[in-house]
XYZ file of C-alpha atoms in Angstrom:
747
model
C 96.971 20.709 -32.777
C 94.047 21.026 -35.490
C 92.503 17.417 -34.058
C 92.676 19.518 -30.608
C 90.623 22.304 -32.007
C 88.191 19.774 -33.724
C 87.582 17.748 -30.616
C 87.192 21.243 -28.520
C 85.117 21.863 -31.091
C 82.460 18.985 -30.411
C 82.981 19.172 -26.801
C 81.492 22.562 -27.144
C 78.364 21.649 -29.397
C 77.708 19.022 -27.296
C 78.240 21.584 -24.397
C 75.687 23.944 -26.009
C 73.190 20.768 -27.317
C 72.684 19.896 -23.796
C 71.241 23.942 -22.608
C 67.861 24.363 -23.267
C 66.244 27.758 -23.181
C 63.780 29.014 -19.998
C 62.237 31.870 -20.309
C 60.653 33.771 -16.859
C 57.835 35.906 -16.979
C 56.014 37.893 -14.307
C 52.751 40.498 -14.063
C 53.940 43.553 -12.512
C 50.903 45.480 -13.582
C 49.274 45.809 -10.530
C 52.685 46.098 -8.180
C 54.856 49.191 -7.474
C 57.952 48.487 -9.467
C 60.812 49.341 -7.581
C 63.725 51.665 -8.929
C 66.005 48.853 -9.226
C 64.215 46.886 -11.393
C 62.357 43.310 -11.521
C 64.755 40.412 -10.695
C 64.461 36.180 -10.375
C 67.151 34.445 -8.157
C 66.976 30.910 -8.016
C 69.130 27.736 -8.117
C 68.948 28.377 -12.455
C 71.677 31.330 -12.055
C 75.162 29.190 -11.881
C 74.396 27.042 -14.804
C 73.177 29.934 -16.484
C 76.697 31.556 -16.322
C 75.808 34.048 -13.586
C 78.247 34.382 -10.758
C 76.329 32.487 -8.309
C 72.992 31.464 -7.491
C 70.384 32.872 -5.261
C 71.873 36.273 -6.206
C 69.050 38.695 -5.991
C 70.484 41.131 -8.310
C 72.021 39.484 -11.166
C 69.360 38.538 -13.370
C 66.919 41.368 -14.347
C 64.106 41.198 -16.432
C 62.907 43.582 -18.343
C 59.303 44.912 -19.959
C 60.142 45.389 -23.858
C 56.370 46.551 -24.576
C 54.933 48.279 -21.384
C 52.546 45.542 -21.087
C 53.572 45.215 -17.328
C 55.129 41.935 -18.019
C 58.642 41.409 -17.103
C 60.548 38.607 -19.244
C 64.018 37.062 -19.173
C 65.566 34.048 -20.784
C 68.456 32.334 -20.051
C 70.291 29.089 -21.171
C 70.417 26.279 -18.784
C 70.600 22.479 -18.353
C 67.824 20.172 -18.049
C 67.278 19.685 -14.378
C 64.860 20.938 -11.444
C 64.885 24.563 -10.607
C 63.923 26.494 -7.517
C 63.173 29.754 -8.039
C 61.454 33.720 -6.922
C 60.703 37.041 -8.389
C 62.330 39.848 -7.053
C 60.851 43.615 -7.077
C 64.128 45.055 -6.258
C 68.078 44.051 -6.315
C 67.625 42.774 -2.758
C 65.525 40.408 -0.843
C 63.827 42.915 0.871
C 61.679 42.465 -2.159
C 61.594 39.221 -2.327
C 57.878 38.110 -3.586
C 56.180 35.410 -1.031
C 54.743 32.736 -3.094
C 52.067 30.846 -1.335
C 52.023 26.834 -0.630
C 49.474 26.185 -3.790
C 52.699 27.109 -5.957
C 55.636 26.606 -3.981
C 57.697 24.416 -2.485
C 58.728 24.678 1.194
C 62.678 24.523 1.850
C 62.269 22.949 5.441
C 62.611 26.476 7.114
C 59.151 27.813 6.353
C 60.347 29.704 2.649
C 58.643 28.839 0.073
C 59.582 28.974 -3.830
C 58.447 28.354 -7.293
C 59.884 25.373 -9.140
C 60.479 24.481 -12.376
C 61.609 20.851 -14.106
C 62.868 20.835 -17.818
C 63.480 18.050 -19.758
C 64.899 18.514 -23.475
C 62.793 21.488 -25.040
C 63.055 24.979 -24.480
C 59.895 25.829 -21.761
C 58.402 29.653 -21.502
C 56.934 29.709 -18.090
C 53.494 31.070 -18.235
C 52.329 34.631 -17.055
C 51.888 34.506 -13.000
C 51.269 38.068 -10.927
C 54.074 38.831 -8.655
C 53.852 36.977 -5.441
C 50.663 34.587 -6.680
C 50.055 31.295 -8.453
C 48.011 32.855 -11.272
C 47.636 35.162 -13.843
C 46.730 38.797 -12.862
C 42.751 38.565 -13.113
C 42.123 34.681 -13.064
C 42.725 34.535 -8.888
C 46.341 35.791 -8.668
C 47.250 39.408 -8.280
C 46.561 42.109 -6.272
C 43.047 42.123 -6.184
C 41.343 41.902 -2.239
C 38.619 40.968 -1.029
C 38.221 41.469 2.863
C 36.484 39.666 4.709
C 33.578 42.329 6.508
C 31.973 40.345 9.027
C 33.874 38.695 11.747
C 33.677 38.369 15.703
C 36.345 40.448 17.623
C 37.849 39.614 21.370
C 38.657 41.397 24.051
C 42.509 41.456 23.069
C 41.581 43.175 19.634
C 41.045 46.451 21.657
C 44.599 46.315 23.761
C 47.719 47.684 23.232
C 50.730 45.634 25.087
C 53.855 46.127 26.622
C 56.585 43.828 26.455
C 58.953 43.805 29.913
C 61.865 42.109 31.196
C 61.469 42.224 34.780
C 65.325 42.334 35.577
C 65.669 45.535 33.326
C 62.792 47.432 34.134
C 63.071 49.053 37.375
C 64.541 48.257 40.164
C 63.020 48.987 44.008
C 65.474 47.967 46.695
C 68.981 48.910 44.926
C 70.352 45.532 44.583
C 70.250 46.377 40.774
C 68.098 43.928 39.320
C 64.511 45.034 38.776
C 61.898 43.537 40.637
C 57.928 43.083 40.883
C 57.466 46.071 43.272
C 59.631 47.989 40.674
C 57.226 47.404 37.899
C 54.510 48.375 40.505
C 55.731 51.693 40.878
C 55.937 52.251 37.861
C 52.677 50.768 36.418
C 51.328 54.507 36.363
C 53.820 54.836 33.518
C 52.457 52.758 31.399
C 48.626 53.759 32.070
C 47.809 55.075 35.246
C 43.732 54.277 34.216
C 42.922 57.858 34.347
C 42.035 58.768 30.243
C 42.211 62.582 31.188
C 46.200 62.514 31.909
C 49.056 62.848 29.819
C 51.595 61.544 31.378
C 51.318 57.419 30.794
C 51.655 55.414 27.594
C 47.987 54.356 27.539
C 48.962 50.646 27.145
C 46.563 48.008 28.004
C 48.299 44.802 28.374
C 51.560 43.591 29.759
C 53.768 40.182 28.783
C 56.277 39.631 30.924
C 59.435 37.852 30.116
C 60.016 34.620 32.228
C 59.384 35.021 36.174
C 59.562 31.939 37.438
C 62.604 30.424 39.198
C 65.655 30.114 36.849
C 69.565 29.543 37.081
C 70.040 31.964 34.207
C 69.259 35.858 34.226
C 66.865 35.394 31.150
C 64.531 32.488 33.139
C 63.924 30.697 30.290
C 64.766 27.302 31.556
C 62.674 27.136 34.921
C 63.540 25.312 37.772
C 59.804 25.728 39.594
C 56.724 26.185 37.657
C 54.506 26.988 40.352
C 56.660 29.882 41.847
C 58.315 33.025 41.542
C 62.119 34.109 40.565
C 63.377 35.031 44.280
C 65.571 37.727 42.269
C 62.286 39.537 41.345
C 60.163 38.971 44.835
C 57.348 37.105 46.565
C 54.540 35.354 44.683
C 52.839 38.028 47.173
C 54.980 40.907 45.583
C 53.556 39.753 42.113
C 50.245 39.250 43.298
C 50.140 42.657 44.158
C 51.259 43.697 40.654
C 48.821 41.944 39.153
C 46.332 43.744 41.673
C 47.258 47.129 40.826
C 47.828 46.428 37.054
C 43.922 45.328 37.031
C 42.717 48.202 38.703
C 44.426 50.342 36.040
C 42.982 48.135 33.185
C 45.753 46.610 32.594
C 45.734 42.867 31.345
C 48.997 40.444 32.075
C 50.014 37.861 30.391
C 53.247 35.613 31.407
C 55.728 33.416 29.665
C 54.949 30.157 29.497
C 57.992 27.866 28.791
C 56.380 24.519 27.754
C 58.913 22.951 25.369
C 61.408 22.392 28.221
C 62.395 23.108 31.522
C 66.017 23.710 32.959
C 68.476 20.936 33.469
C 68.781 21.615 37.013
C 64.875 21.073 37.574
C 64.177 18.555 40.029
C 61.890 16.159 37.795
C 64.604 16.449 35.192
C 67.661 15.992 38.087
C 65.662 13.060 38.996
C 65.276 11.812 35.274
C 69.010 11.665 34.904
C 70.200 10.175 37.950
C 67.386 7.176 38.278
C 66.719 5.719 34.681
C 63.686 3.681 36.486
C 62.519 6.724 38.133
C 58.297 7.462 36.570
C 60.581 10.828 35.616
C 62.770 9.509 33.099
C 60.099 9.439 30.753
C 59.060 12.676 31.185
C 61.982 13.801 28.849
C 63.719 12.046 26.027
C 66.356 9.708 26.201
C 68.205 7.092 23.959
C 70.924 4.643 25.347
C 73.093 5.523 22.341
C 73.575 8.640 20.279
C 71.086 8.800 17.666
C 73.106 11.458 15.883
C 70.746 13.820 15.155
C 71.275 17.684 14.394
C 68.581 20.387 15.160
C 66.690 22.759 12.384
C 69.555 25.218 12.411
C 72.094 22.363 12.433
C 73.097 22.199 15.995
C 73.508 19.261 18.307
C 70.361 18.095 20.005
C 71.446 15.217 21.947
C 73.402 15.646 24.860
C 75.491 12.964 26.592
C 74.959 12.231 30.533
C 76.109 8.985 31.672
C 76.817 7.094 28.312
C 73.044 7.738 27.935
C 71.738 10.654 25.657
C 68.503 13.223 26.582
C 67.298 15.574 23.517
C 67.751 19.188 24.034
C 66.594 21.425 20.800
C 68.034 24.871 21.989
C 70.832 23.164 24.514
C 71.813 20.902 27.197
C 70.690 23.065 29.808
C 67.378 23.050 28.634
C 66.071 19.109 28.379
C 62.691 19.005 26.314
C 59.332 17.654 27.769
C 58.222 14.368 26.548
C 54.789 15.647 25.691
C 53.798 11.832 24.707
C 53.967 10.951 28.394
C 50.451 11.669 29.927
C 51.612 12.074 33.251
C 54.052 14.646 32.084
C 51.344 16.615 29.855
C 48.922 16.296 32.694
C 51.021 18.482 35.149
C 52.222 21.061 32.715
C 48.757 21.408 32.148
C 47.411 21.833 35.431
C 50.112 24.339 35.631
C 48.477 26.222 33.424
C 45.437 26.253 35.233
C 46.979 27.052 38.333
C 48.428 30.341 36.811
C 45.161 31.566 35.553
C 42.573 30.340 38.125
C 44.333 30.528 41.211
C 47.079 33.420 40.643
C 45.018 35.286 37.916
C 46.991 35.997 34.947
C 45.226 36.661 32.235
C 47.170 34.265 29.709
C 50.348 33.340 28.414
C 53.190 34.015 25.473
C 54.078 30.831 24.949
C 57.858 30.220 24.461
C 59.700 27.868 21.078
C 55.914 25.837 21.057
C 56.678 24.829 17.175
C 59.122 22.370 18.622
C 56.872 21.027 21.333
C 56.549 17.296 19.778
C 59.319 15.555 17.136
C 58.591 13.015 14.518
C 61.364 11.997 13.710
C 63.628 14.207 11.858
C 61.039 16.572 11.552
C 61.114 18.813 14.486
C 59.182 21.711 14.288
C 55.366 22.271 13.497
C 54.694 18.802 13.143
C 51.039 16.805 13.706
C 52.022 15.600 17.365
C 52.339 19.573 18.227
C 49.328 20.612 16.866
C 47.770 17.704 18.589
C 48.885 18.563 22.211
C 47.963 22.919 21.326
C 44.312 21.167 20.572
C 44.312 19.416 24.003
C 45.600 22.183 25.790
C 43.005 24.807 24.667
C 40.108 23.572 26.652
C 42.328 23.474 29.332
C 42.996 27.394 29.712
C 39.855 28.412 28.365
C 38.124 25.836 30.681
C 40.097 28.008 33.449
C 38.930 31.198 32.180
C 36.794 31.356 28.778
C 38.694 34.780 28.130
C 42.276 33.519 28.669
C 44.701 34.588 25.506
C 47.925 32.560 24.240
C 50.187 34.089 22.086
C 52.792 31.607 20.370
C 56.122 32.456 19.816
C 56.023 30.562 15.902
C 59.222 31.804 14.612
C 59.395 31.254 10.673
C 57.347 32.936 7.833
C 53.856 33.364 7.472
C 52.207 30.149 5.811
C 53.452 28.311 8.853
C 52.650 30.634 11.286
C 49.095 30.521 10.128
C 48.210 26.871 10.648
C 48.401 27.758 14.756
C 45.714 29.939 14.415
C 43.578 29.406 11.343
C 40.977 27.177 12.674
C 40.891 28.747 16.355
C 41.174 25.130 18.057
C 44.866 25.598 19.312
C 46.103 29.267 19.540
C 44.808 32.400 19.846
C 47.497 34.718 18.192
C 51.032 33.992 16.832
C 53.809 36.942 16.326
C 53.808 37.714 12.617
C 57.677 37.774 12.080
C 57.770 38.230 8.402
C 55.686 41.241 8.774
C 57.703 42.868 11.112
C 61.108 42.643 8.596
C 58.692 43.526 5.937
C 57.863 46.961 7.711
C 61.589 47.450 8.778
C 63.028 46.896 5.010
C 60.851 48.592 3.555
C 61.265 52.082 6.200
C 64.876 51.348 5.478
C 64.792 51.015 1.734
C 62.457 54.159 1.188
C 60.519 51.269 -1.054
C 56.908 50.222 -0.116
C 56.420 48.794 -2.437
C 56.714 45.113 -1.788
C 55.288 45.820 1.658
C 51.977 46.506 -0.006
C 51.322 43.050 -1.454
C 52.730 41.662 1.922
C 49.622 43.082 3.805
C 47.642 41.988 1.139
C 48.604 38.451 1.583
C 49.253 38.334 5.262
C 45.572 40.228 6.182
C 43.831 37.308 3.880
C 45.686 34.536 5.384
C 44.832 34.912 9.017
C 41.334 34.933 10.666
C 40.738 38.785 10.631
C 42.304 40.429 13.028
C 44.272 37.647 15.017
C 47.714 38.029 14.791
C 50.165 39.659 17.138
C 52.409 42.498 14.972
C 55.769 43.966 16.477
C 58.959 45.696 15.313
C 61.154 43.987 17.719
C 61.566 41.703 21.077
C 64.042 40.457 23.249
C 65.613 38.406 20.724
C 66.066 40.266 17.937
C 68.276 43.639 17.680
C 66.289 46.850 18.597
C 64.526 48.634 16.379
C 66.532 51.978 16.204
C 69.989 50.588 15.519
C 68.124 48.582 12.699
C 66.993 51.561 11.261
C 70.475 53.672 11.255
C 69.206 55.375 14.422
C 67.007 57.508 12.270
C 64.162 59.103 14.108
C 62.091 59.680 10.813
C 62.316 56.093 10.285
C 61.531 55.456 13.770
C 58.338 57.110 13.875
C 56.937 55.757 10.255
C 57.795 52.099 11.307
C 55.477 52.659 15.184
C 53.016 54.573 12.413
C 52.697 51.391 10.294
C 52.597 48.426 13.043
C 50.084 50.427 15.320
C 47.612 51.440 12.519
C 47.174 48.049 10.945
C 44.887 44.974 12.292
C 46.202 42.752 14.653
C 47.191 43.329 18.594
C 50.306 45.365 18.703
C 53.282 44.491 20.913
C 55.590 47.164 21.895
C 59.236 46.130 23.315
C 60.415 47.931 26.427
C 62.325 51.103 25.807
C 61.335 50.968 21.953
C 59.312 54.256 22.943
C 62.823 55.970 23.662
C 64.875 54.678 20.849
C 67.149 52.383 23.011
C 69.610 50.484 21.287
C 70.868 47.131 21.637
C 72.411 44.368 19.044
C 74.805 41.227 19.363
C 74.416 39.026 22.253
C 71.406 38.966 23.823
C 72.023 40.780 27.089
C 72.837 43.934 24.936
C 68.852 43.811 23.936
C 67.686 43.483 27.275
C 69.873 46.163 28.861
C 68.076 48.234 31.641
C 65.639 50.733 31.101
C 66.993 53.999 30.751
C 64.262 56.487 33.125
C 66.113 59.644 32.931
C 69.360 61.218 32.942
C 70.478 60.383 36.587
C 73.356 57.660 37.482
C 72.149 54.503 36.304
C 69.759 55.739 34.298
C 67.094 55.788 37.156
C 67.119 52.286 36.810
C 68.868 51.524 39.950
C 70.478 52.904 43.009
C 72.669 50.402 43.015
C 74.979 48.773 40.400
C 73.002 47.164 37.738
C 72.786 43.831 36.789
C 74.046 44.795 33.362
C 75.671 48.373 31.790
C 72.999 50.884 30.711
C 73.446 52.020 27.405
C 75.987 55.353 27.199
C 73.250 57.503 25.735
C 71.109 57.239 28.845
C 71.307 61.117 29.377
C 69.907 62.177 26.243
C 67.591 59.281 25.207
C 65.051 58.370 28.614
C 61.954 58.475 29.208
C 62.186 62.202 31.044
C 63.768 63.871 27.921
C 61.249 62.076 25.404
C 58.203 63.270 27.658
C 59.344 66.739 27.845
C 59.584 67.238 24.318
C 56.619 67.132 22.224
C 57.953 65.791 19.048
C 59.665 63.014 20.254
C 59.232 59.460 19.437
C 57.641 58.773 23.014
C 54.809 61.144 21.978
C 54.526 59.525 18.549
C 53.734 56.188 20.177
C 51.542 57.804 22.997
C 49.815 59.657 20.121
C 49.129 56.354 17.995
C 47.964 54.543 21.231
C 45.759 56.819 22.047
C 44.293 56.635 18.851
C 43.996 53.238 18.754
C 41.588 53.206 22.155
C 39.737 56.405 20.596
C 38.548 55.160 17.061
C 36.912 51.913 16.791
C 37.946 50.954 13.129
C 41.542 50.856 14.175
C 40.944 48.046 17.008
C 38.220 46.409 15.166
C 38.105 47.170 11.836
C 39.535 45.045 8.473
C 42.471 46.388 6.354
C 41.374 47.360 2.943
C 44.409 48.292 0.767
C 44.020 51.500 -1.308
C 45.983 52.700 -4.646
C 47.300 55.689 -4.749
C 49.063 57.740 -7.694
C 52.592 58.191 -6.299
C 54.518 54.748 -5.853
C 56.699 56.171 -2.382
C 53.272 56.517 -0.774
C 51.658 53.328 0.690
C 47.812 53.987 1.910
C 45.168 51.525 3.721
C 41.926 51.686 5.312
C 41.119 50.318 8.341
C 36.678 49.776 8.014
C 34.312 49.615 10.792
C 30.666 50.193 10.766
C 30.610 52.920 8.214
C 33.421 54.362 9.674
C 37.416 54.523 8.214
C 40.554 55.327 9.446
C 43.446 55.960 6.414
C 46.929 54.929 7.435
C 49.018 57.334 4.565
C 52.553 56.557 4.557
C 55.076 58.864 2.692
C 58.505 56.305 2.401
C 60.454 59.013 0.454
C 63.292 61.433 1.477
C 61.491 64.285 0.556
C 58.298 66.020 0.846
C 54.965 64.728 -1.191
C 51.832 66.592 -2.014
C 49.272 66.776 -5.029
C 48.769 62.591 -4.473
C 45.451 61.327 -5.402
C 43.672 57.937 -3.871
C 41.087 55.536 -4.535
C 39.877 52.177 -3.155
C 37.676 49.252 -4.125
C 34.447 47.783 -2.803
C 33.839 47.580 0.855
C 31.092 47.599 3.005
C 30.661 51.132 4.166
C 27.479 52.914 2.888
C 27.343 55.239 -0.042
C 27.263 58.876 0.190
C 29.399 61.575 1.557
C 32.060 61.008 3.953
C 33.564 63.758 5.906
C 37.665 64.008 6.287
C 39.727 65.061 9.100
C 43.232 64.704 9.225
C 43.836 63.716 13.004
C 47.756 64.056 12.582
C 47.488 68.033 12.155
C 44.367 68.616 12.929
C 42.939 69.407 9.572
C 39.753 69.529 8.249
C 39.735 68.161 4.645
C 35.934 68.594 3.391
C 34.211 65.819 2.159
C 34.562 62.987 -0.302
C 32.168 60.454 -1.917
C 32.140 56.924 -1.211
C 30.583 55.193 -4.536
C 27.661 52.640 -4.966
C 30.492 49.792 -3.740
C 31.713 50.895 -1.440
C 34.795 52.334 -2.828
C 36.499 55.333 -3.431
C 37.195 56.499 -7.048
C 39.142 59.016 -6.816
C 40.472 61.482 -3.825
C 42.415 64.373 -4.436
C 43.069 65.911 -0.189
C 44.969 68.603 0.148
C 47.656 66.576 1.871
C 51.115 67.278 2.299
C 53.461 64.876 3.756
C 56.897 65.163 4.694
C 59.674 62.942 4.648
C 58.775 59.628 5.973
C 55.387 60.907 7.244
C 52.894 58.697 7.854
C 49.207 60.845 7.938
C 45.841 59.522 9.859
C 42.771 60.647 8.484
C 39.487 59.873 9.647
C 36.292 59.425 7.489
C 32.914 59.259 9.179
C 29.226 59.975 8.046
C 29.121 63.046 10.640
C 30.596 66.252 10.539
C 30.597 66.470 14.356
C 32.221 62.914 14.726
C 34.972 63.424 12.425
C 37.454 65.116 14.972
C 35.976 63.285 18.454
C 34.793 59.736 19.528
C 31.709 58.495 19.294
C 29.494 59.085 22.745
C 30.397 55.357 23.954
C 33.210 54.769 21.882
C 35.782 54.761 24.710
C 35.010 53.067 27.943
C 36.703 51.335 30.920
C 35.929 49.355 33.127
C 38.651 48.196 35.660
C 39.736 46.386 38.134
C 38.477 42.994 35.342
C 38.179 40.167 36.670
C 37.288 41.741 40.305
C 36.193 40.737 43.667
C 33.739 43.583 44.130
C 33.601 46.998 42.468
C 34.547 48.046 39.656
C 34.557 51.585 38.201
C 33.644 52.933 34.855
C 35.240 55.540 32.982
C 33.759 57.379 30.376
C 34.271 59.665 27.694
C 31.462 61.460 27.727
C 29.327 64.061 30.105
C 25.523 62.570 28.783
C 23.302 60.704 31.059
C 23.360 56.861 30.528
C 21.597 53.577 31.732
C 24.062 50.883 32.854
C 22.220 47.567 33.224
C 24.181 43.752 34.008
C 22.910 40.651 33.206
C 24.336 37.352 34.454
C 25.531 34.442 32.022
C 22.249 33.402 31.251
C 20.677 36.590 30.489
C 18.953 38.142 33.283
C 18.857 41.330 34.367
C 21.389 41.504 37.582
C 21.702 45.671 37.902
C 20.098 48.364 36.639
C 21.120 52.145 37.592
C 21.519 55.553 35.875
C 24.671 57.413 35.925
C 25.068 61.358 35.095
C 28.995 61.167 35.535
C 32.435 60.467 34.018
C 33.059 58.318 36.799
C 31.225 55.574 38.275
C 31.335 52.547 41.086
C 29.444 49.204 40.839
C 29.291 47.213 43.376
C 29.638 43.434 41.968
C 30.592 42.134 45.872
C 26.966 40.337 46.506
C 27.034 38.512 42.639
C 28.188 35.454 42.680
C 31.518 34.370 40.589
C 31.074 34.212 37.187
C 30.970 36.277 33.559
C 28.405 39.402 33.610
C 27.859 41.474 30.755
C 27.765 45.293 31.387
C 25.308 47.093 28.977
C 25.497 50.762 28.291
C 23.339 52.970 26.749
C 22.210 56.885 26.230
C 19.294 58.587 24.783
C 20.079 58.873 21.184
C 20.577 54.912 20.795
C 24.375 54.526 21.139
C 25.341 51.259 23.031
C 28.357 49.208 24.420
C 28.011 45.784 26.122
C 31.213 44.786 28.265
C 31.995 41.588 29.500
C 33.046 41.639 32.770
C 34.094 38.013 35.447
C 33.676 38.526 38.791
C 36.247 35.985 40.717
């Protein structure tokens, strides 16, 4: 027994000798620290004696001396470890370190890394989410870009529609093009004086080309429309009517793969000697590769194997084949130039070209997109592309950062960040995320959203809480970027689990089948459609529908919400998140209370901006309250402002700052100008938010004046039918020197 005890003591001593001390340190002095504290999680936890690795709640850090630096020492074996800091005790509070000081785990998730030898190690102090110590290029110091170009899409709010589920015009239970045309006035009737439309100015249509599947993401003919939805003539009539109301229309373009029933693939699989064989990827033997989420990607047909990253019914194209690539580019030209759509939402774009075992965001994919850009811009210089790059922000940015690939990409991390912050009643982590995201992208060039057809609907995600829904909507509709609203989100539609549940028919009223169809719907409606529907929500001025409509109207009315840069603000209450949108000596402040109780007596500050120093008038747009004046200092910042504002539970307040008291509650004379249809084949109608006399001058692309007239009403018609096809610039000006220029395409 004594010998056994001696052996155990020696083994224990050797084990302890193999351990080293590792001290984590993070500076939280510029963060709002979560009530649940600061933690660190990673691959070190199990060896350090904690229950499991990557547990965000078990290793808490402490700030014993109150200097804002949180520390914790653990004993670990020499090895390489990955880790990240967490401002909370759940993954909603995880930091987002950049690639400069972190390693990509292969899924777009970046983690910090440390390699330990046989010596104790105290890590350098870093600022939460940054690579350096606060004040040394890290921290929450935010220096906005204040000079940049905007595009037409920065003025728009888009609405995503699944045609099959929107409105059925003929009683067959399936939504169609004519049904969408009938409901256009619900989306935007083209008249700014009415209040029964949402006011959206863009539509994204989910796939509407022929397909054997209900969803349409496996296309069998890239130059036609789905027969269930109507004819090409029906679609073009819808497009014309949308344009007549000033609504742009982009369509889903599935470039990565076709249907296995597409004639190209049928020829490819049936005839190995066919030129179409190389339009897809074939191998004689099974390469036995798995895909990014562990799925089978090589599919057997007749003893040969073809590549399909999603499933066997969606074989991937081979973009290394020049004929195949040229055909896909020509198809894009067809839809933009011949049919007249305004651009594309491009599905699954990060999987376009594979390079060995690397199947996402390869250089080959970037090369194809760089070739594709002059194609669609050549068809229409204003054509818009929005990419689905479903991964973390650092990888997404690569698709838009040089403006040589896509125009926009959906910002998934932001959507998750907003929902986590609202659900957890805590904005601290979202604050840092907003700073990072707005510095990572070219100014304003990202697509913002809360959910889409692939993700559980927001109302259920937020616990069917109306106040949470309204707060989430307020956040993304006051942030920079181009917002996309999923159909039915404005009436709190439910949907989770299988994809069909997320794509149920629209709930229009309390009648049978929610007013969606007079027949039998292709898929059952939500059971709550009798109370959650457009008719009910429009009748209730406090409903979510009216909340969305007001936010959309503010975006149209106030240029800072469309074109203004992002500037974070300091708040004396860490449950209130504040930021400004600034554009040409005007600012819109978005002030959000995340708490489950009301708040008041809160002061705000802001760093240096390009606002002209002086007195600004403040007006609470939410409640119609005059807040008096505040001072903008010599650096364009705000030292301390304590307005008479009271926040309700999870309430967002929108405040306008302007140099003139008359401009705080109403848009400037030429701020809201609508021209439609655009593109046009003949007449254009100008709708103006002013009764002032205006001069209208039109210049061609060479800068030559081709039209000059004076208008004295809020609506005016200008005949362009005699003009040559091309780009024109409509210049409007009034007697006060205010002006606005808009581009019009004659086709």
